[in-house]
Short mmCIF file of C-alpha atoms and ligand atoms in Angstrom, two decimals:
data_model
loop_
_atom_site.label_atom_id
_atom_site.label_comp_id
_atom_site.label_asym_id
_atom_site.label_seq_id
_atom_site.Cartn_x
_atom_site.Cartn_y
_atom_site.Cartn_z
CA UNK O 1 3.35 -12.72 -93.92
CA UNK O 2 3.37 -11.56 -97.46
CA UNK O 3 4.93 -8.06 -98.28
CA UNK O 4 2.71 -7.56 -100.96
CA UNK O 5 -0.23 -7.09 -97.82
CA UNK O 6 0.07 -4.10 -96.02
CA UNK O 7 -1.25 -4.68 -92.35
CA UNK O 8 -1.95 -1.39 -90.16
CA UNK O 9 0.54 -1.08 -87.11
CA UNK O 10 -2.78 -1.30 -84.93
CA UNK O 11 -3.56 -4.49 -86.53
CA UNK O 12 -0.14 -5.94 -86.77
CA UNK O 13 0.23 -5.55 -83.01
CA UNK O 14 -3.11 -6.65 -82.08
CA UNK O 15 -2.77 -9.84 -84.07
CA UNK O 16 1.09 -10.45 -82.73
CA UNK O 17 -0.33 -10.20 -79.19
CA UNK O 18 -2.79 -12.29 -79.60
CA UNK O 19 -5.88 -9.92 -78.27
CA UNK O 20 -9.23 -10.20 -80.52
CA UNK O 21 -9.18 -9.13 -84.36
CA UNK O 22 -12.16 -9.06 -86.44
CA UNK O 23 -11.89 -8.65 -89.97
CA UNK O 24 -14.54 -6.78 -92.03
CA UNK O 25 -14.99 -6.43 -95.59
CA UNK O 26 -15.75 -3.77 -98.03
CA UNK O 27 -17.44 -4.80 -100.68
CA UNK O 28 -20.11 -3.80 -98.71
CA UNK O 29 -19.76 -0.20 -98.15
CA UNK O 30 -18.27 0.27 -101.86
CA UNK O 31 -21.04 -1.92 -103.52
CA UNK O 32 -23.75 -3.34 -100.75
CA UNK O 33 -25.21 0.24 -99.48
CA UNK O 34 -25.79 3.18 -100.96
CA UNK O 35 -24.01 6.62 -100.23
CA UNK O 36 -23.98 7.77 -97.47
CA UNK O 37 -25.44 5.24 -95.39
CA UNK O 38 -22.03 3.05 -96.70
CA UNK O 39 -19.86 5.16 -94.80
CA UNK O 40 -21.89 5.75 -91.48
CA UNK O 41 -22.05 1.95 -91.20
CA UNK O 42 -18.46 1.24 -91.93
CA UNK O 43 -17.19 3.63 -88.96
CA UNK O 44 -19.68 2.82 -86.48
CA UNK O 45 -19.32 -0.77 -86.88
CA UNK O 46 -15.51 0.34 -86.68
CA UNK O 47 -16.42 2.26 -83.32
CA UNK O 48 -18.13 -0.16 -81.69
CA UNK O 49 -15.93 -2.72 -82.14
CA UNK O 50 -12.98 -0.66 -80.32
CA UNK O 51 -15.52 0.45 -77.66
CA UNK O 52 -15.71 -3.14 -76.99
CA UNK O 53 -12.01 -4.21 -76.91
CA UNK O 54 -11.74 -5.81 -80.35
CA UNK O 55 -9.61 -4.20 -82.98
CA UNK O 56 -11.25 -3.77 -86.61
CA UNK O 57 -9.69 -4.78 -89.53
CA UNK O 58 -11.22 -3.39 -92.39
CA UNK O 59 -9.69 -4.55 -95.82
CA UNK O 60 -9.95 -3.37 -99.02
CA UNK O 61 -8.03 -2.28 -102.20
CA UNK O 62 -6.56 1.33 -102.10
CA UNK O 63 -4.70 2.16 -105.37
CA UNK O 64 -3.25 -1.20 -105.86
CA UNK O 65 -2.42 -1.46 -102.49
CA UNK O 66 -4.06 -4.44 -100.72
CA UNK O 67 -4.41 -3.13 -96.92
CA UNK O 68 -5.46 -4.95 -94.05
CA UNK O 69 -6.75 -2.45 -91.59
CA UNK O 70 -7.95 0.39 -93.96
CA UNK O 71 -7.77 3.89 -91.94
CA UNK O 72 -10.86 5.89 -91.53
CA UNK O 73 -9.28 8.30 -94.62
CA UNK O 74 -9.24 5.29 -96.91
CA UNK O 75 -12.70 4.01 -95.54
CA UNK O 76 -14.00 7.08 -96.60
CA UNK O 77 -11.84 7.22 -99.88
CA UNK O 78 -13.37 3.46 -101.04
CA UNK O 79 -16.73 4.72 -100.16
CA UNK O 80 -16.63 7.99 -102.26
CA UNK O 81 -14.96 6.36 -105.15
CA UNK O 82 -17.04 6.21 -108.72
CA UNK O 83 -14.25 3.84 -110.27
CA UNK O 84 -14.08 1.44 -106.93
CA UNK O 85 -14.33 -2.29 -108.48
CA UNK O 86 -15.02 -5.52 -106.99
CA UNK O 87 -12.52 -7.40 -106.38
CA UNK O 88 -12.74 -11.21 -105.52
CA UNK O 89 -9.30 -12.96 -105.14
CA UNK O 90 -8.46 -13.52 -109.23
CA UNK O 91 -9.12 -9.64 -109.01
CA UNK O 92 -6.47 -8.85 -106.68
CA UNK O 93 -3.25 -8.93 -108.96
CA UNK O 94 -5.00 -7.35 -111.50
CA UNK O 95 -5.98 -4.42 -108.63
CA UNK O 96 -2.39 -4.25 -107.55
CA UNK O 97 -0.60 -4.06 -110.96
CA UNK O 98 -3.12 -1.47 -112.61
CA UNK O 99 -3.44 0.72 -109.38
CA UNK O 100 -7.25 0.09 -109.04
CA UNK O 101 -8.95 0.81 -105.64
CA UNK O 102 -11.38 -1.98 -104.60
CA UNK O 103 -13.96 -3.31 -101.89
CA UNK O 104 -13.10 -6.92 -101.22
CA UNK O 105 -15.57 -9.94 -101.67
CA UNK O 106 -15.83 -12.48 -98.90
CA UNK O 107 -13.33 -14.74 -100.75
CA UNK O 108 -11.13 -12.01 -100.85
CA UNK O 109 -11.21 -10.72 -97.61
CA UNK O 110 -10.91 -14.03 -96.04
CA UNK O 111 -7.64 -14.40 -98.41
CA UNK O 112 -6.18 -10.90 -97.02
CA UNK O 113 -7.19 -11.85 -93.41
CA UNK O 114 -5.43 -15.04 -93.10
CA UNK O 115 -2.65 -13.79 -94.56
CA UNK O 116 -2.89 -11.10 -91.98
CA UNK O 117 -3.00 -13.88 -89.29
CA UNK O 118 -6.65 -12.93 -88.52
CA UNK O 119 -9.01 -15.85 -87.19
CA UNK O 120 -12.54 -14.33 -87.19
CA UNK O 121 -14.14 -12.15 -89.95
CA UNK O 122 -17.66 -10.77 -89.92
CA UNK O 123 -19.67 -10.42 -93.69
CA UNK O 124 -23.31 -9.41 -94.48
CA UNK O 125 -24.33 -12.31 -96.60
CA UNK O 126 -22.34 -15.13 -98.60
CA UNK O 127 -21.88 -15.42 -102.06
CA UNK O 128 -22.73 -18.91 -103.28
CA UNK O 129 -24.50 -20.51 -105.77
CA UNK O 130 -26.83 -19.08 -107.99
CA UNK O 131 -30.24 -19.41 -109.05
CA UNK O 132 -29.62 -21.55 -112.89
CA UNK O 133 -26.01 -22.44 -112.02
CA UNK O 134 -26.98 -25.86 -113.62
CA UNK O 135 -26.94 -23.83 -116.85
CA UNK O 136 -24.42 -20.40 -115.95
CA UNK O 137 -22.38 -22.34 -113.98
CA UNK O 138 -22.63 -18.97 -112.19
CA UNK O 139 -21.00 -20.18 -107.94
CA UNK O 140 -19.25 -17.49 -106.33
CA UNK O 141 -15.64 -17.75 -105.23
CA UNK O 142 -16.60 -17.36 -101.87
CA UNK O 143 -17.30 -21.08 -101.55
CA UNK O 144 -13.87 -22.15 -102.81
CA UNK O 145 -12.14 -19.62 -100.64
CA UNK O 146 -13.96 -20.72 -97.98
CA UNK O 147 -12.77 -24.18 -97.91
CA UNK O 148 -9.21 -23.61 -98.17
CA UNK O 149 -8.83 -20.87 -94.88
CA UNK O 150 -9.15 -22.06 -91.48
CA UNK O 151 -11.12 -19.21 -90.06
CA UNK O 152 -14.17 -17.93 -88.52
CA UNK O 153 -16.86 -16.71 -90.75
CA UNK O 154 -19.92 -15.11 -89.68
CA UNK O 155 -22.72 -14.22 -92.46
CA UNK O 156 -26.48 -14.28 -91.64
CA UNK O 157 -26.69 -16.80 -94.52
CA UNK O 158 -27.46 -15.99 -97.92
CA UNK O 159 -29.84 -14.50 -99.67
CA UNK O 160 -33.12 -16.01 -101.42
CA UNK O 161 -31.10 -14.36 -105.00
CA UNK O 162 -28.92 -17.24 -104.49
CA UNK O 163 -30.22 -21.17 -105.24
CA UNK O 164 -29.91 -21.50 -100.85
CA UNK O 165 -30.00 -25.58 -101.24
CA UNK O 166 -27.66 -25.98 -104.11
CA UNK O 167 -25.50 -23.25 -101.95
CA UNK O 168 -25.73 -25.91 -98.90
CA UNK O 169 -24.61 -28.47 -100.53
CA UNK O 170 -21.86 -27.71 -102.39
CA UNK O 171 -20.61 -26.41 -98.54
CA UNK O 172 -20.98 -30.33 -97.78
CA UNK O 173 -19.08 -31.09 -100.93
CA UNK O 174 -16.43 -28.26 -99.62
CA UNK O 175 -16.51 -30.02 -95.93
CA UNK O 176 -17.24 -26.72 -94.48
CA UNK O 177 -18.75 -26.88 -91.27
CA UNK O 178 -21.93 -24.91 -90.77
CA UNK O 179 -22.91 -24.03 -87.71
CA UNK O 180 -26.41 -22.05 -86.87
CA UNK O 181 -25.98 -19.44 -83.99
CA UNK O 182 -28.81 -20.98 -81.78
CA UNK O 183 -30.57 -22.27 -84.42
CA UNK O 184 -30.82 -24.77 -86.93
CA UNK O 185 -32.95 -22.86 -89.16
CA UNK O 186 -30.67 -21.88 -91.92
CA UNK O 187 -30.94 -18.02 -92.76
CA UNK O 188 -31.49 -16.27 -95.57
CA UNK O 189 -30.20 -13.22 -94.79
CA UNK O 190 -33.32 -10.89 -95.06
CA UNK O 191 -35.34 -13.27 -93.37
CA UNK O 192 -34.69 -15.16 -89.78
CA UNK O 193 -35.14 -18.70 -91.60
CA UNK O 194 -34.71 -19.40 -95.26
CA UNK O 195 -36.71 -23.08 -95.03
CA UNK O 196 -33.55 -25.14 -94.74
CA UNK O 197 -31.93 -27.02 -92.40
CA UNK O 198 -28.85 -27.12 -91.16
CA UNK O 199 -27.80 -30.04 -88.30
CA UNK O 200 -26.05 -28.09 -86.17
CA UNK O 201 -26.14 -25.02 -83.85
CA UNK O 202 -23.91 -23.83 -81.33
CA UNK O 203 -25.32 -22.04 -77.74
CA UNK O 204 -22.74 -19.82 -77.71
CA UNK O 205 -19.31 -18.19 -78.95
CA UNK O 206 -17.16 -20.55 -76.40
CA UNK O 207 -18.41 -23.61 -78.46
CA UNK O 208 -17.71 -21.65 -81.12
CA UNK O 209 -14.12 -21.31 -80.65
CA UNK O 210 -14.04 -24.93 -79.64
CA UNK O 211 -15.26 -26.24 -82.74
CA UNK O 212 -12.49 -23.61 -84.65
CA UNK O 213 -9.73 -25.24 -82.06
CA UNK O 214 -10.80 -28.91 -83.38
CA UNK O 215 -10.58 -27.79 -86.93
CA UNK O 216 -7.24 -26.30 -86.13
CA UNK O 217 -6.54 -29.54 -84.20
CA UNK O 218 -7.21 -31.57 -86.92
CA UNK O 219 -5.01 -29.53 -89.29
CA UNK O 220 -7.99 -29.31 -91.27
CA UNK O 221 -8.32 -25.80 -93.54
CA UNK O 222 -11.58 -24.89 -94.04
CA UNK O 223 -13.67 -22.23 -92.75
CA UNK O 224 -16.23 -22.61 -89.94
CA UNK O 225 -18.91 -20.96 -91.38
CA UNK O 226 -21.53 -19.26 -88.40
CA UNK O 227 -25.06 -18.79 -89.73
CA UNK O 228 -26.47 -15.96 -87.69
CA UNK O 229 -29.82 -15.29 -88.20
CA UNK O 230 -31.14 -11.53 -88.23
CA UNK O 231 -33.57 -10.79 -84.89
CA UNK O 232 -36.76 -11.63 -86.14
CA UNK O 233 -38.30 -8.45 -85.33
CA UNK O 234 -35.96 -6.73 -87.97
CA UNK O 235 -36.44 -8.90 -91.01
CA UNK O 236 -38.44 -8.29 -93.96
CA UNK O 237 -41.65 -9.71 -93.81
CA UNK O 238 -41.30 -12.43 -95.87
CA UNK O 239 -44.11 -12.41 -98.16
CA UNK O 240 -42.20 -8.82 -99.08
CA UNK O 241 -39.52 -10.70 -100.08
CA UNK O 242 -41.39 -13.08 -102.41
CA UNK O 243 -43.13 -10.08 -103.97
CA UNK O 244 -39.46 -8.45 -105.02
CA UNK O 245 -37.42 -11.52 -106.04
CA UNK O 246 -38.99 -12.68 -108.94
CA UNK O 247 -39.24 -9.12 -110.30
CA UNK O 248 -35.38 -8.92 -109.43
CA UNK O 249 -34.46 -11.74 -112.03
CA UNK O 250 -36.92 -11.18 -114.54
CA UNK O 251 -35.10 -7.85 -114.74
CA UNK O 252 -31.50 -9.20 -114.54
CA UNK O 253 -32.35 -11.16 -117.15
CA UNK O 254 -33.83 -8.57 -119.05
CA UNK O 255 -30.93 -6.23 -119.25
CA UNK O 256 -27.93 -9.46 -120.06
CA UNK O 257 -26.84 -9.24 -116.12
CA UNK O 258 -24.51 -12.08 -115.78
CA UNK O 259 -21.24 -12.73 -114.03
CA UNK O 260 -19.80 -10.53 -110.97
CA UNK O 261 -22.12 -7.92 -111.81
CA UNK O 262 -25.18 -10.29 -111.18
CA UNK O 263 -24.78 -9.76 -107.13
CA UNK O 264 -24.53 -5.85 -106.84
CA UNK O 265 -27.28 -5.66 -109.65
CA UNK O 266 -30.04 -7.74 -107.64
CA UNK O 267 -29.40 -6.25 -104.28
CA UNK O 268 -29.26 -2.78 -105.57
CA UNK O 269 -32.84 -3.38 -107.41
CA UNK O 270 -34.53 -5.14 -104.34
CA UNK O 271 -32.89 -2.61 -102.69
CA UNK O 272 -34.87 -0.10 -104.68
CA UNK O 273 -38.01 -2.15 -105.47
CA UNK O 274 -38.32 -2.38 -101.58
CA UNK O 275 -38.38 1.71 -101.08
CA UNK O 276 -34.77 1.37 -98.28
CA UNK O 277 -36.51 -1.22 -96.02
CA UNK O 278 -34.67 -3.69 -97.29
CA UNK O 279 -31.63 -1.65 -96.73
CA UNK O 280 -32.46 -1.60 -92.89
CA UNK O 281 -32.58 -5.03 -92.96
CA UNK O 282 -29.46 -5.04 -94.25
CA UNK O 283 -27.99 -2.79 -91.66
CA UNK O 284 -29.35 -4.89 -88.77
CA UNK O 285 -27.49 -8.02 -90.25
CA UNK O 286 -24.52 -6.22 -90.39
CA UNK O 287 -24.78 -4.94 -87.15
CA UNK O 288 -25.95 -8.17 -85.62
CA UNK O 289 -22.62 -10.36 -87.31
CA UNK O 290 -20.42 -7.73 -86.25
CA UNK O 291 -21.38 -8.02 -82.75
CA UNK O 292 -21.53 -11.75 -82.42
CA UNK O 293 -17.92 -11.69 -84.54
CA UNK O 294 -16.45 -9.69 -81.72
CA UNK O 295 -17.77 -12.49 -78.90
CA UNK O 296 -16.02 -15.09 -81.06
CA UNK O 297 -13.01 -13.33 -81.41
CA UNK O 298 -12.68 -12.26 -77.94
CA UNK O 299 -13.47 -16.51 -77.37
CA UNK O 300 -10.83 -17.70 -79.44
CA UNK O 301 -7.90 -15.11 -77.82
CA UNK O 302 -9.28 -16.43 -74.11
CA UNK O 303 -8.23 -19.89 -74.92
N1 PSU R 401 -24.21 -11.60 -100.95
C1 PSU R 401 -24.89 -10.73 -100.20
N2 PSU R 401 -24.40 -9.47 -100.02
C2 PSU R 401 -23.25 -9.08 -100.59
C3 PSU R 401 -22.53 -10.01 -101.36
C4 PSU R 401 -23.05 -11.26 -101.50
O1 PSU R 401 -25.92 -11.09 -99.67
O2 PSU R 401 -22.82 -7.93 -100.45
C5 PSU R 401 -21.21 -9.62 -101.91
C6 PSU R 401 -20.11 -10.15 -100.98
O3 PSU R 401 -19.01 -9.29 -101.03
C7 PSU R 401 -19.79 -11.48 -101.63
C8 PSU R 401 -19.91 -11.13 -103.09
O4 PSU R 401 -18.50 -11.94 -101.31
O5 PSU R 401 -21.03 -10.25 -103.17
C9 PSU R 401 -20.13 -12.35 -103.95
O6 PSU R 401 -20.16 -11.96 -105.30
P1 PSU R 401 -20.18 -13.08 -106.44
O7 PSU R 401 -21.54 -13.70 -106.37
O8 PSU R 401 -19.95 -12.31 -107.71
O9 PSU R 401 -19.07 -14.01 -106.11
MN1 MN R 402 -20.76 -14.97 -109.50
#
């Protein structure tokens, strides 16, 4: 384990007894929702995990410091922060030798949780490739990551920002297994079904943590990545979603967005241009990956 990643004791011993870990990131509460929703989220996901026997792991950047297992005081430090950056795993040296606090991007909270000796992480949505990558070359790290650490991933997709079939198949090219939770509609994130297929679902986090124990078998190193829809019920209707997209990019575009500010700047818009209810939808994905990320890790520390 790396000395330059400090794990909680809670964590530490959780891991080293082998009892059920789920990793969480940050980026979320320190870029994804707005103040002071961020924080409310953060703890009770936090809460609910312990209620239910799994301990959280929530990593992020505090003053250089790269922690696995932030305490509520530095959960609530990240999500008060006006200088917080986001940090993806290029980011994290930089972080550590300037003294910058950070929320963590999938990539790099996958990074910090392996290192950890975590198996199982729960995100929102994925980064992956973007709409006019042909020409921006604009893919998030999160794909790269995610074929070089044999974990668990759960996201409810990704979102319609992204280019979702160009984001599929470079997970092919990346021999990531995707797996739908129960479905083979592939999400996208805001919406139960995103149009695409996947081939694959699993009935249920058991098969789950078989299909991580043949990866592991295999001694092969990427991610299994579980596609978990949001309920239906709590999506945004989709027509909504149409409505808001195009508007998003027309104004990204507008105003020279480009890069690792591209993400934030979309979701906080539709956020906006959708008057919060896209930020309940948000919530319930959260919610609904944290919960299925605790039955998975609880699966894989039964075997
Ligand atoms: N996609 C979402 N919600 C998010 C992100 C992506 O639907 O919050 C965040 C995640 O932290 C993800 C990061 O890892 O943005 C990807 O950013 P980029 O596209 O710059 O790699
Ligand atoms: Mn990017």
């Amino acid at each position: 384990m790396s000395a330059a990643i400090t794990v909680s004791p809670e964590v530490q011993d959780a891991v080293a007894a082998g009892a059920p870990v789920l990793a969480l990131e940050s980026t979320i509460f320190t870029h994804g929702l707005p103040r002071p929703r961020n924080l409310r989220v953060a703890l009770e996901s936090e809460d609910e995990l312990r209620a239910s026997g799994v301990t959280p792991a929530t990593i992020g950047v505090v003053a250089g410091e790269v922690v696995v297992g932030l305490s509520r005081a530095q959960i609530e430090r990240l999500s008060n922060d006006d200088d917080v950056v986001k940090a993806s795993i290029r980011d994290l040296p930089v972080a550590m030798a300037k003294g910058l606090s950070a929320g963590t991007t999938v990539a790099a909270t996958a990074f910090a949780a392996h290192a950890a000796g975590i198996r199982v992480f729960s995100t929102g949505g994925l980064g992956g490739v973007h709409q006019g990558a042909s020409e921006t070359f604009d893919e998030s790290a999160d794909l790269g990551a995610l074929a070089a650490l044999p974990l668990v991933v759960v996201s409810a997709g990704v979102k319609s920002i992204l280019d979702i079939g160009l984001t599929l198949e470079r997970l092919e090219t990346l021999n990531i297994p995707v797996v739908g939770y129960r479905t083979t509609d592939y999400p996208g994130f805001y919406i139960a079904d995103s149009g695409f297929d996947i081939e694959y679902s699993a009935a249920d986090a058991a098969e789950i943590a078989r299909i991580a124990a043949g990866r592991d078998a295999l001694g092969l190193t990427s991610t299994v990545l579980v596609a978990n829809p949001v309920p239906v019920e709590h999506q945004l209707p989709p027509e909504r979603l149409d409505a808001v997209l195009s508007a998003a990019h027309a104004a990204a575009a507008a105003e020279g967005i480009a890069g690792h500010d591209l993400t934030p700047f979309l979701l906080d818009w539709i956020q906006r241009a959708t008057g919060g209810e896209s930020l309940e939808v948000n919530v319930h994905v959260y919610r609904n990956n944290v919960a299925l990320g605790a039955e998975i890790a609880k699966a894989l520390a039964a075997r």
